[in-house]
Amino acid sequence: MRRIYSIGGGKGGSGKSFIAASLGILLAKHGKRVVLVDLDLGASNLHTLLGMQIPEKGLDSYVDKTASHLGDVALTTTVPNLYLISSTRCSLEIANLFYAQKLKIISAIKTLPFDYILLDLGPGTNFNTLDFFLIAREGFFVTTPEPTAIENTFIFMKSVYLRKLKLSLKEANLWHTYQEEIAKLSRGAFKSPLDLINILIARDPEKGRVFEELLSNLEFRLILNKFRGQVNENLGEQLVEVCNRHLYPSFSFLGNVSYDNRVYESVLARNIFINKYPYTKTVSNLQNMVRNLTGEQQESLRVKVQQ
Amino acid sequence: MIKKFEDFNYYELLRISYNASSFEVRQAYKHMLAIYEENSLATYSLFTEDERKLILSKIEDAFMILIDDEKRKAYDNDLVNAGEAPDNLLTAREKKKAIPIYQTSKARANNNSLARIKKKIREKEAGDLTATMLRGDQISGKDLKNVRESLGIELEEIFQVTKISPTALAAIEKDDVANLPPKIYLISFLKAYAEALQLDPRQIVEGYIKNIS
Ligand SMILES: Nc1ncnc2c1ncn2[C@@H]1O[C@H](COP(=O)(O)OP(=O)(O)O)[C@@H](O)[C@H]1O
Ligand SMILES: [Mg+2]
C-alpha cells in the first residue's frame, strides 16, 4: 500500500529537508521503493542533502508537459530504491503556481508508483504550502526546541486545519454558508479548530459531525529536531499533549533527533550524513522512527510479549 | 463529539481515570503544572497571561478537590448527576478501597459535629422555624445564615461536617457572587450545607441559584 507523508513545520531551518532526506534514505534501506518530492518551490535543496548536483529535470518538466507522467521525472540517487523529484528548476514564478497546475501536481503525486512518497515542504503558511501538506493524510511537523520554532509550528498546525476545513467545505458546496463566520473567527487567530467545528455543529449537527470526522481522519506526528542534552526530555510528549488538548486530538510524538555538528559539515561536503556517520545518536534516533513507521517496532514488541 | 479543553472536567483536565488513586492525582498534578507553568516551553506562545492564570487555577482546583476524599466524593456525585460520568463511578472506587478497620480521628470528629448539630436541631424543633424562614422560591445566603444562627450552629461546625472551606461557606452566606465557587461546586456545596442543617437539598439549591442569577 502506498503511504504518503508530508513533512512541514512553520520555520525555515528547523530541519524539514534533513529529516525528509534521512527518513527517505532509511526507508529505502529497508527495501521500500521511496520517492522524495521537493515541494519547497523556489528554495529547494533536497538534492544537496542527497549529495547531488543541480538536477537537469524535475517538477518543471511535468508542469511544462515535457514529461507526461510525474513518475518520469523521478531521478535515481546514490541510494538504491531512493528517487528524487526535484524542483530546483522551478523558477520563483512557479512558487505562485496557477491553481490548475497545482491541482495537476497534487493529483499526480497521489498516484506516484512508489511504496513511500515523502513530501518536503517549504516554510511559512501560504496556500500552496498548506495544500501540498494536505496531500497526505499523515503529516509530520518538524520543530526545534526553540520558542520561536515552536510558536511557528503551532501557527502552521492551525493553518493546516483551517485550510483543510475550508477545502472540505468548498468541496461540499458549503463554503459560502459558513464563510463569514469562519473568516471572522480566523481573523481573531482562532484558538482551536474545534471552535470552527463547533460553528458547523451548532448550525447543522449532522453535517458538523461529518467535518469533525474529516479532521479526525488526519494523523499528525511531531518530530523534535536538533535536540540537545539540556532540553527537557519530556518536551516532545508535552507538546503533543498540548496539541491534542488545545488544537485537535490527532497528534503523536515520533521522537527526538539529536543535534550533531557534523550534519552541517556533511551537507557542506555533499556527503550523506547517514552514510558517513551511521553510529551517531542522530542516526539511531532516525532509525527508531523508521522502525516505528514501518511497524517493525510493534512487531518486536509483540514478540517480546509472547515470549 | 470532541470535547473542548474549556469543558474538561477535573479528571479530564488532569488526564486521569475516574478511579485514579491519590498518588496518581498527585503525579498528574505535577505533570500538568510542568506543562502549563509560566516558563514552560510547551505552552510558551500558546496562551495569554490571563488564559494561563485561568488554566493554572483550574488545575489547582482540580487537585484540591480530587486529593480530598470528601470533596472528591461530592464532586463525583455531581458528575454522575450531571450525566457526565458513569453512575457506577462511585461504587467502583469504593470497591477498590480496603475496608477500614477503625475510623480515623478525622472521621470521628466529623461524626461528633454531625451528632452535635443533629442534637441542636432536635432541641430547637427546627422544622417550623425553617419552614417560615425559607418561604418563597428564592433563598439568599442571608436566609441560610439566619437559619443556621437561629439553630445555634457555628459556621465552624458546618465546616467540620461538610469539609467545605470556611471562606467558601462565608461567600455563600454573604451572597458574595464574585467569590462563589464555579456552579458545579456551588451546587454540591449547597447540597452539603443543606444536608448538614437537615434542610431539603433540592429546595436550597434551586432557591439559591434562582436568587443569585
Ligand atoms: N539534527 C541536526 N543536527 C545538526 N544540524 C542539523 C540537524 N538537522 C538539521 N540541521 C542543519 O540545519 C540546517 C537547516 O536544515 P534544513 O533541513 O535545510 O531545514 P528546513 O528544510 O526546515 O529549512 C541545515 O544546514 C542542517 O545542516
Ligand atoms: Mg527545506
Tab-separated table of N, CA, C and O in Angstrom, chain A residues 145 147 150-151 154 191 194-195 198 201 209 212 216 235 238-239 241-242 245-246 248-249, chain B residues 1-5 12-15 31-32 34-36 41-47 51:
chain	number	residue	atom	x	y	z
A	145	PRO	N	13.661	22.810	19.574
A	145	PRO	CA	13.157	23.211	20.901
A	145	PRO	C	13.147	24.727	21.134
A	145	PRO	O	12.881	25.144	22.244
A	147	PRO	N	11.746	28.452	21.327
A	147	PRO	CA	10.390	29.001	21.469
A	147	PRO	C	9.815	29.508	20.156
A	147	PRO	O	8.654	29.258	19.856
A	150	ILE	N	8.745	26.643	17.916
A	150	ILE	CA	7.527	26.010	18.430
A	150	ILE	C	6.319	26.880	18.124
A	150	ILE	O	5.281	26.391	17.673
A	151	GLU	N	6.494	28.166	18.318
A	151	GLU	CA	5.396	29.089	18.044
A	151	GLU	C	4.967	28.995	16.581
A	151	GLU	O	3.787	28.880	16.270
A	154	PHE	N	3.035	25.797	15.896
A	154	PHE	CA	1.625	25.888	16.306
A	154	PHE	C	0.813	26.638	15.261
A	154	PHE	O	-0.287	26.235	14.892
A	191	LYS	N	-8.543	29.993	18.440
A	191	LYS	CA	-7.801	29.233	19.440
A	191	LYS	C	-7.616	27.782	19.009
A	191	LYS	O	-6.556	27.217	19.109
A	194	LEU	N	-11.462	23.251	16.936
A	194	LEU	CA	-12.758	22.835	17.470
A	194	LEU	C	-13.744	23.997	17.492
A	194	LEU	O	-14.949	23.791	17.374
A	195	ASP	N	-13.218	25.215	17.629
A	195	ASP	CA	-14.101	26.380	17.568
A	195	ASP	C	-14.798	26.416	16.211
A	195	ASP	O	-15.982	26.732	16.115
A	198	ASN	N	-17.299	23.622	15.965
A	198	ASN	CA	-18.487	23.892	16.768
A	198	ASN	C	-19.466	24.831	16.067
A	198	ASN	O	-20.677	24.716	16.250
A	201	ILE	N	-21.317	22.480	13.829
A	201	ILE	CA	-22.222	21.600	14.576
A	201	ILE	C	-23.425	22.384	15.094
A	201	ILE	O	-24.554	21.898	15.084
A	209	ARG	N	-20.788	16.990	12.255
A	209	ARG	CA	-20.105	15.747	12.649
A	209	ARG	C	-19.277	15.179	11.506
A	209	ARG	O	-18.202	14.639	11.716
A	212	GLU	N	-16.178	17.046	11.453
A	212	GLU	CA	-15.388	16.650	12.618
A	212	GLU	C	-14.640	15.354	12.303
A	212	GLU	O	-13.448	15.205	12.554
A	216	SER	N	-10.711	14.482	11.972
A	216	SER	CA	-10.196	13.405	12.823
A	216	SER	C	-9.423	12.377	12.014
A	216	SER	O	-8.640	11.602	12.552
A	235	LEU	N	9.825	17.303	26.614
A	235	LEU	CA	9.239	18.387	25.818
A	235	LEU	C	8.368	17.876	24.670
A	235	LEU	O	7.253	18.355	24.473
A	238	GLN	N	5.159	16.564	25.890
A	238	GLN	CA	4.351	17.682	26.393
A	238	GLN	C	3.706	18.452	25.245
A	238	GLN	O	2.519	18.785	25.296
A	239	LEU	N	4.491	18.685	24.197
A	239	LEU	CA	3.961	19.422	23.048
A	239	LEU	C	2.797	18.680	22.410
A	239	LEU	O	1.778	19.269	22.060
A	241	GLU	N	0.862	16.552	23.830
A	241	GLU	CA	-0.284	16.602	24.727
A	241	GLU	C	-1.022	17.941	24.577
A	241	GLU	O	-2.252	17.989	24.518
A	242	VAL	N	-0.224	18.993	24.477
A	242	VAL	CA	-0.817	20.315	24.318
A	242	VAL	C	-1.586	20.404	22.993
A	242	VAL	O	-2.704	20.922	22.938
A	245	ARG	N	-4.823	18.536	23.235
A	245	ARG	CA	-5.833	19.134	24.107
A	245	ARG	C	-6.339	20.466	23.572
A	245	ARG	O	-7.501	20.795	23.748
A	246	HIS	N	-5.454	21.231	22.941
A	246	HIS	CA	-5.850	22.593	22.591
A	246	HIS	C	-6.084	22.798	21.105
A	246	HIS	O	-6.671	23.790	20.721
A	248	TYR	N	-6.410	19.757	18.308
A	248	TYR	CA	-7.277	18.679	17.853
A	248	TYR	C	-6.613	17.365	18.239
A	248	TYR	O	-5.390	17.255	18.160
A	249	PRO	N	-7.376	16.380	18.653
A	249	PRO	CA	-6.717	15.154	19.124
A	249	PRO	C	-6.250	14.244	18.000
A	249	PRO	O	-6.822	13.204	17.761
B	1	MET	N	-18.646	13.365	20.041
B	1	MET	CA	-18.197	14.747	19.830
B	1	MET	C	-16.946	15.028	20.653
B	1	MET	O	-16.823	14.602	21.791
B	2	ILE	N	-16.015	15.751	20.062
B	2	ILE	CA	-14.760	16.026	20.759
B	2	ILE	C	-14.970	17.177	21.744
B	2	ILE	O	-15.520	18.213	21.408
B	3	LYS	N	-14.535	16.936	22.951
B	3	LYS	CA	-14.735	17.939	23.999
B	3	LYS	C	-13.683	19.027	23.905
B	3	LYS	O	-12.523	18.764	23.636
B	4	LYS	N	-14.092	20.248	24.144
B	4	LYS	CA	-13.121	21.339	24.179
B	4	LYS	C	-12.441	21.380	25.536
B	4	LYS	O	-13.029	21.028	26.552
B	5	PHE	N	-11.242	21.873	25.520
B	5	PHE	CA	-10.461	21.963	26.760
B	5	PHE	C	-11.241	22.681	27.856
B	5	PHE	O	-11.247	22.270	29.014
B	12	GLU	N	-10.581	14.875	33.394
B	12	GLU	CA	-10.065	15.078	32.035
B	12	GLU	C	-8.942	16.109	32.046
B	12	GLU	O	-7.955	15.980	31.328
B	13	LEU	N	-9.117	17.104	32.873
B	13	LEU	CA	-8.101	18.155	32.965
B	13	LEU	C	-6.759	17.580	33.421
B	13	LEU	O	-5.713	17.926	32.884
B	14	LEU	N	-6.804	16.701	34.396
B	14	LEU	CA	-5.558	16.094	34.879
B	14	LEU	C	-5.205	14.832	34.097
B	14	LEU	O	-4.195	14.194	34.336
B	15	ARG	N	-6.081	14.474	33.184
B	15	ARG	CA	-5.910	13.273	32.346
B	15	ARG	C	-5.700	12.020	33.192
B	15	ARG	O	-4.720	11.301	33.045
B	31	HIS	N	2.594	16.818	36.710
B	31	HIS	CA	2.775	16.722	35.266
B	31	HIS	C	2.123	17.919	34.567
B	31	HIS	O	2.717	18.546	33.689
B	32	MET	N	0.904	18.236	34.972
B	32	MET	CA	0.186	19.342	34.330
B	32	MET	C	0.817	20.690	34.668
B	32	MET	O	0.886	21.571	33.823
B	34	ALA	N	3.896	21.226	35.100
B	34	ALA	CA	5.093	21.348	34.267
B	34	ALA	C	4.724	21.819	32.861
B	34	ALA	O	5.463	22.568	32.235
B	35	ILE	N	3.573	21.397	32.379
B	35	ILE	CA	3.164	21.796	31.031
B	35	ILE	C	2.660	23.237	30.992
B	35	ILE	O	2.948	23.977	30.061
B	36	TYR	N	1.928	23.627	32.018
B	36	TYR	CA	1.251	24.923	31.941
B	36	TYR	C	1.928	26.034	32.744
B	36	TYR	O	1.463	27.157	32.736
B	41	LEU	N	8.170	25.653	27.999
B	41	LEU	CA	8.405	25.780	26.566
B	41	LEU	C	7.215	25.238	25.762
B	41	LEU	O	6.917	25.711	24.671
B	42	ALA	N	6.547	24.248	26.332
B	42	ALA	CA	5.462	23.587	25.598
B	42	ALA	C	4.261	24.498	25.374
B	42	ALA	O	3.516	24.316	24.415
B	43	THR	N	4.078	25.484	26.248
B	43	THR	CA	2.903	26.349	26.091
B	43	THR	C	3.295	27.824	26.036
B	43	THR	O	2.445	28.700	26.112
B	44	TYR	N	4.575	28.043	25.884
B	44	TYR	CA	5.149	29.383	25.906
B	44	TYR	C	4.360	30.399	25.077
B	44	TYR	O	4.058	31.491	25.544
B	45	SER	N	4.056	30.031	23.855
B	45	SER	CA	3.463	31.014	22.951
B	45	SER	C	1.965	30.806	22.767
B	45	SER	O	1.338	31.450	21.950
B	46	LEU	N	1.416	29.890	23.540
B	46	LEU	CA	0.049	29.466	23.233
B	46	LEU	C	-1.012	30.268	23.967
B	46	LEU	O	-2.136	30.405	23.487
B	47	PHE	N	-0.667	30.788	25.130
B	47	PHE	CA	-1.687	31.449	25.948
B	47	PHE	C	-1.287	32.862	26.335
B	47	PHE	O	-0.112	33.175	26.476
B	51	GLU	N	-5.074	33.804	30.297
B	51	GLU	CA	-5.504	32.433	29.983
B	51	GLU	C	-4.704	31.437	30.804
B	51	GLU	O	-5.238	30.465	31.347
